[in-house]
Tab-separated table of C-alpha atoms in Angstrom:
chain	number	residue	atom	x	y	z
A	20	GLY	CA	-118.201	-129.465	59.047
A	21	LEU	CA	-114.444	-129.366	58.647
A	22	GLU	CA	-113.947	-128.089	61.792
A	23	ASP	CA	-115.577	-130.383	63.664
A	24	LEU	CA	-113.996	-133.265	62.055
A	25	GLU	CA	-110.739	-131.868	63.075
A	26	LYS	CA	-111.069	-131.671	66.463
A	27	GLU	CA	-112.560	-134.940	66.355
A	28	CYS	CA	-109.638	-135.911	64.926
A	29	SER	CA	-107.483	-133.868	67.303
A	30	LEU	CA	-109.432	-135.732	69.954
A	31	ALA	CA	-108.288	-138.769	68.723
A	32	ARG	CA	-104.874	-138.113	68.708
A	33	ILE	CA	-104.539	-137.383	71.800
A	34	ARG	CA	-106.662	-140.184	73.088
A	35	LEU	CA	-103.869	-141.913	71.383
A	36	THR	CA	-100.508	-139.576	72.712
A	37	LEU	CA	-102.506	-140.878	77.004
A	38	ALA	CA	-102.386	-144.511	75.925
A	39	GLN	CA	-99.107	-144.355	74.945
A	40	HIS	CA	-98.124	-142.644	78.222
A	41	ASP	CA	-100.261	-144.380	80.507
A	42	PRO	CA	-102.033	-147.748	79.386
A	43	SER	CA	-104.698	-148.430	82.377
A	44	ALA	CA	-106.126	-144.921	81.120
A	45	VAL	CA	-106.844	-146.153	77.219
A	46	ALA	CA	-110.551	-147.925	78.952
A	47	VAL	CA	-111.057	-144.403	80.534
A	48	ALA	CA	-110.117	-142.047	77.202
A	49	GLY	CA	-111.801	-144.061	75.123
A	50	SER	CA	-115.701	-142.718	75.274
A	51	SER	CA	-114.019	-139.367	77.171
A	52	SER	CA	-115.288	-135.347	75.953
A	53	ALA	CA	-112.543	-133.007	75.613
A	54	GLU	CA	-113.285	-132.009	79.424
A	55	GLU	CA	-112.760	-135.024	80.494
A	56	MET	CA	-109.740	-135.763	78.576
A	57	VAL	CA	-108.549	-132.165	79.631
A	58	THR	CA	-108.342	-134.222	83.209
A	59	LEU	CA	-106.984	-137.356	82.190
A	60	LEU	CA	-104.230	-135.367	80.615
A	61	VAL	CA	-103.552	-133.676	83.550
A	62	GLN	CA	-103.820	-135.737	85.765
A	63	ALA	CA	-100.749	-137.991	83.838
A	64	GLY	CA	-98.560	-134.650	83.081
A	65	LEU	CA	-99.790	-133.902	79.285
A	66	PHE	CA	-99.427	-130.414	80.532
A	67	ASP	CA	-98.383	-129.380	76.455
A	68	THR	CA	-101.139	-131.527	75.486
A	69	ALA	CA	-104.028	-130.535	77.927
A	70	ILE	CA	-103.368	-127.346	76.556
A	71	SER	CA	-103.299	-127.165	73.144
A	72	LEU	CA	-106.778	-128.977	73.239
A	73	CYS	CA	-108.291	-126.709	75.265
A	74	GLN	CA	-107.455	-124.105	72.773
A	75	THR	CA	-108.329	-126.540	69.832
A	76	PHE	CA	-112.270	-126.488	71.854
A	77	LYS	CA	-111.618	-123.092	73.032
A	78	LEU	CA	-111.739	-124.535	76.745
A	79	PRO	CA	-110.680	-122.806	79.457
A	80	LEU	CA	-106.985	-123.552	81.049
A	81	THR	CA	-108.042	-122.895	85.051
A	82	PRO	CA	-107.609	-126.907	85.153
A	83	VAL	CA	-104.131	-127.232	83.915
A	84	PHE	CA	-102.746	-124.651	85.651
A	85	GLU	CA	-104.865	-125.363	88.770
A	86	GLY	CA	-103.340	-129.365	88.365
A	87	LEU	CA	-100.188	-128.048	87.298
A	88	ALA	CA	-100.114	-125.890	90.705
A	89	PHE	CA	-101.125	-129.050	92.380
A	90	LYS	CA	-98.537	-131.397	90.984
A	91	CYS	CA	-95.897	-127.908	92.488
A	92	ILE	CA	-97.181	-128.528	96.083
A	93	LYS	CA	-96.778	-132.563	96.082
A	94	LEU	CA	-93.269	-132.231	94.954
A	95	GLN	CA	-92.726	-129.242	97.197
A	96	LEU	CA	-93.812	-131.652	100.119
A	97	GLY	CA	-92.753	-134.978	99.064
A	98	GLY	CA	-89.733	-137.058	98.750
A	99	GLU	CA	-87.638	-138.702	96.965
A	100	ALA	CA	-90.169	-140.869	94.970
A	101	ALA	CA	-91.927	-138.416	93.708
A	102	GLN	CA	-89.456	-136.775	92.594
A	103	ALA	CA	-88.154	-139.505	90.221
A	104	GLU	CA	-91.791	-140.698	88.790
A	105	ALA	CA	-91.876	-136.571	88.088
A	106	TRP	CA	-88.876	-136.692	86.272
A	107	ALA	CA	-91.188	-138.839	83.772
A	108	TRP	CA	-94.006	-136.895	83.093
A	109	LEU	CA	-91.353	-133.369	82.632
A	110	ALA	CA	-90.250	-135.158	80.304
A	111	ALA	CA	-93.269	-134.943	78.172
A	112	ASN	CA	-93.760	-130.791	77.812
A	113	GLN	CA	-91.606	-128.909	75.524
A	114	LEU	CA	-90.099	-127.582	78.177
A	115	SER	CA	-87.683	-124.660	76.288
A	116	SER	CA	-85.024	-127.049	78.045
A	117	VAL	CA	-85.397	-129.653	80.100
A	118	ILE	CA	-82.408	-129.612	82.178
A	119	THR	CA	-82.420	-133.222	83.983
A	120	THR	CA	-79.141	-132.296	85.380
A	121	LYS	CA	-78.463	-133.459	88.611
A	122	GLU	CA	-78.418	-129.414	89.519
A	123	SER	CA	-81.719	-128.684	89.181
A	124	SER	CA	-84.546	-130.856	90.829
A	125	ALA	CA	-87.247	-132.115	89.323
A	126	THR	CA	-89.453	-129.738	92.092
A	127	ASP	CA	-87.612	-126.716	90.199
A	128	GLU	CA	-88.323	-127.527	86.779
A	129	ALA	CA	-92.249	-128.349	87.786
A	130	TRP	CA	-92.202	-124.676	88.599
A	131	ARG	CA	-90.134	-123.861	85.934
A	132	LEU	CA	-93.016	-125.092	83.368
A	133	LEU	CA	-95.814	-123.376	85.882
A	134	SER	CA	-94.035	-120.211	85.497
A	135	THR	CA	-93.004	-120.660	81.588
A	136	TYR	CA	-97.211	-121.086	81.164
A	137	LEU	CA	-98.260	-118.301	83.559
A	138	GLU	CA	-95.958	-116.205	81.349
A	139	ARG	CA	-96.400	-117.132	77.831
A	140	TYR	CA	-100.800	-117.449	78.490
A	141	LYS	CA	-102.351	-114.336	79.651
A	142	VAL	CA	-105.708	-113.865	80.174
A	143	GLN	CA	-107.809	-110.523	80.859
A	144	ASN	CA	-108.034	-109.853	84.924
A	145	ASN	CA	-104.797	-112.445	85.420
A	146	LEU	CA	-107.170	-115.543	86.019
A	147	TYR	CA	-104.347	-117.984	85.990
A	148	HIS	CA	-102.259	-116.007	88.369
A	149	HIS	CA	-105.313	-116.278	91.202
A	150	CYS	CA	-106.266	-119.512	90.257
A	151	VAL	CA	-102.444	-120.792	90.988
A	152	ILE	CA	-101.720	-118.634	93.529
A	153	ASN	CA	-105.439	-119.599	95.725
A	154	LYS	CA	-103.940	-123.100	95.215
A	155	LEU	CA	-100.813	-122.499	96.935
A	156	LEU	CA	-102.346	-120.495	99.813
A	157	SER	CA	-105.124	-123.112	100.389
A	158	HIS	CA	-102.593	-125.684	100.682
A	159	GLY	CA	-100.405	-123.773	103.012
A	160	VAL	CA	-97.969	-123.577	100.286
A	161	PRO	CA	-95.881	-120.107	100.464
A	162	LEU	CA	-95.569	-118.614	97.556
A	163	PRO	CA	-92.355	-118.511	95.679
A	164	ASN	CA	-90.855	-114.798	94.829
A	165	TRP	CA	-91.060	-114.703	90.985
A	166	LEU	CA	-95.298	-115.843	91.584
A	167	ILE	CA	-95.782	-112.848	94.243
A	168	ASN	CA	-93.495	-110.730	91.698
A	169	SER	CA	-95.172	-110.804	88.622
A	170	TYR	CA	-99.212	-111.008	89.936
A	171	LYS	CA	-97.438	-107.359	92.226
A	172	LYS	CA	-96.758	-106.230	88.841
A	173	VAL	CA	-100.084	-106.680	87.535
A	174	ASP	CA	-102.997	-107.431	90.016
A	175	ALA	CA	-101.641	-106.197	93.640
A	176	ALA	CA	-105.094	-105.314	95.183
A	177	GLU	CA	-105.848	-108.550	94.507
A	178	LEU	CA	-103.430	-110.522	96.128
A	179	LEU	CA	-103.445	-108.179	99.242
A	180	ARG	CA	-107.428	-109.956	99.210
A	181	LEU	CA	-105.693	-113.588	98.645
A	182	TYR	CA	-103.836	-112.622	102.116
A	183	LEU	CA	-106.478	-111.239	103.371
A	184	ASN	CA	-108.455	-114.678	102.712
A	185	TYR	CA	-105.620	-116.511	104.240
A	186	ASP	CA	-105.223	-114.571	107.006
A	187	LEU	CA	-101.635	-113.905	105.821
A	188	LEU	CA	-101.660	-110.557	107.513
A	189	GLU	CA	-97.287	-109.540	108.088
A	190	GLU	CA	-97.594	-110.805	104.539
A	191	ALA	CA	-100.593	-108.280	104.036
A	192	VAL	CA	-98.895	-105.774	105.881
A	193	ASP	CA	-95.530	-106.229	104.304
A	194	LEU	CA	-96.801	-104.995	100.659
A	195	VAL	CA	-99.382	-102.365	101.987
A	196	SER	CA	-96.391	-100.581	102.538
A	197	GLU	CA	-94.264	-102.132	99.043
A	198	TYR	CA	-97.415	-101.369	97.433
A	199	VAL	CA	-96.789	-97.278	99.357
A	200	ASP	CA	-93.714	-97.061	98.914
A	201	ALA	CA	-94.773	-97.530	95.085
A	202	VAL	CA	-97.484	-95.244	94.506
A	203	LEU	CA	-95.142	-92.592	95.966
A	204	GLY	CA	-92.149	-93.422	93.597
A	205	LYS	CA	-90.369	-95.944	95.227
A	206	GLY	CA	-90.127	-98.769	93.580
A	207	HIS	CA	-93.284	-97.865	91.277
A	208	GLN	CA	-91.720	-100.346	88.268
A	209	TYR	CA	-91.855	-103.683	90.568
A	210	PHE	CA	-96.104	-102.756	90.440
A	211	GLY	CA	-96.543	-101.783	87.490
A	212	ILE	CA	-97.335	-98.259	87.835
A	213	GLU	CA	-95.803	-95.977	85.167
A	214	PHE	CA	-95.916	-92.823	87.204
A	215	PRO	CA	-95.975	-92.524	90.617
A	216	LEU	CA	-97.610	-90.101	92.512
A	217	SER	CA	-96.747	-85.554	91.815
A	218	ALA	CA	-98.843	-82.548	91.016
A	219	THR	CA	-98.833	-83.530	86.859
A	220	ALA	CA	-99.338	-87.335	86.927
A	221	PRO	CA	-103.204	-89.017	87.763
A	222	MET	CA	-103.894	-90.114	90.994
A	223	VAL	CA	-102.579	-93.924	91.915
A	224	TRP	CA	-105.794	-95.353	94.617
A	225	LEU	CA	-104.254	-97.788	96.990
A	226	PRO	CA	-106.994	-100.736	97.792
A	227	TYR	CA	-109.080	-98.460	100.549
A	228	SER	CA	-111.156	-101.246	101.441
A	229	SER	CA	-108.891	-103.870	101.914
A	230	ILE	CA	-106.049	-102.046	103.974
A	231	ASP	CA	-109.408	-101.533	106.455
A	232	GLN	CA	-109.978	-104.670	106.668
A	233	LEU	CA	-106.719	-105.154	107.219
A	234	LEU	CA	-106.032	-103.215	110.432
A	235	HIS	CA	-109.391	-104.954	111.484
A	236	ALA	CA	-108.400	-108.122	111.272
A	237	LEU	CA	-104.594	-106.655	113.604
A	238	GLY	CA	-107.376	-105.208	115.412
A	239	GLU	CA	-108.998	-108.125	116.761
A	240	ASN	CA	-106.333	-109.595	118.662
A	241	SER	CA	-105.239	-105.865	120.055
A	242	ALA	CA	-103.435	-108.240	123.574
A	243	ASN	CA	-100.705	-109.192	120.435
A	244	SER	CA	-98.130	-106.891	120.556
A	245	HIS	CA	-96.428	-107.483	117.240
A	246	ASN	CA	-100.262	-107.713	115.964
A	247	ILE	CA	-99.598	-103.724	117.160
A	248	ALA	CA	-96.308	-102.718	115.561
A	249	LEU	CA	-97.714	-103.865	112.109
A	250	SER	CA	-101.144	-101.973	112.846
A	251	GLN	CA	-98.727	-98.922	113.651
A	252	LYS	CA	-96.461	-99.733	110.756
A	253	ILE	CA	-99.121	-99.260	108.183
A	254	LEU	CA	-100.926	-96.171	109.877
A	255	ASP	CA	-97.672	-94.391	109.044
A	256	LYS	CA	-97.166	-95.504	106.269
A	257	LEU	CA	-100.505	-93.970	105.245
A	258	ASP	CA	-99.664	-90.371	106.985
A	259	ASP	CA	-96.764	-90.346	104.753
A	260	TYR	CA	-99.191	-90.757	101.417
A	261	GLN	CA	-101.955	-88.377	102.846
A	262	GLN	CA	-98.859	-86.077	102.956
A	263	LYS	CA	-98.316	-86.367	100.065
A	264	VAL	CA	-101.378	-86.542	98.265
A	265	ASP	CA	-102.355	-83.215	100.347
A	266	LYS	CA	-98.501	-81.696	99.037
A	267	ALA	CA	-99.311	-83.445	95.173
A	268	THR	CA	-102.758	-81.621	95.395
A	269	ARG	CA	-101.276	-77.803	96.352
A	270	ASP	CA	-98.596	-78.346	93.840
A	271	LEU	CA	-101.683	-78.829	91.512
A	272	LEU	CA	-103.493	-76.168	92.321
A	273	TYR	CA	-100.829	-73.576	92.103
A	274	ARG	CA	-100.083	-74.839	88.587
A	275	ARG	CA	-103.466	-74.570	87.679
A	276	ASN	CA	-103.997	-71.178	88.942
A	277	LEU	CA	-100.530	-69.518	87.443
């Protein structure tokens, strides 16, 4: 039908784009499927084109996000040559305004492109945030603050699980402690919590199983005084939380009985 014809046309057009950008890819691109083309485009740094191809063929954008995250990692760890080479593919993506000034490095621009995409292509269960964070942590690259902050707002519990998967206990402790504060009304907007704990607000649950897992991980190395301090920090927070929940519950019962 017409839709298939449109798909074929767009695939042909994209093959041409790739060939112009990277003549060595011509041999491979000639007969490749849409999925394979996405991989080739991502390798070449043609992310905008890869995204439009995914949208035409209703493919998930996961390989695009993973590929761009990987390029960010390589830039973060690479030298001058990597920077110079990156400007070429960065320019091929319609960033709202590619800043080719000396103040902004290619690394900054690549991160900016990634953050623009995460902002623009939101999906159910924040899959793309998750796959980017996973990619960075698996390469031992610290998460940029903007990424932590945007994920905290939508799924703090999942961020905690990712920290635990990679044994980032210190980050996990900080996150739990900020989250408890947020539930109690301090900085709740940073976690996307609409109503902090009160007698009239619905309950916000803490991710108890992950917190348990964290305490267990800290306890495994109990000779480490730093770990003991971290455990204590969490236990104090949970104590504080429990007292306030009890009070809110009492207030609620009191209001009901008025």
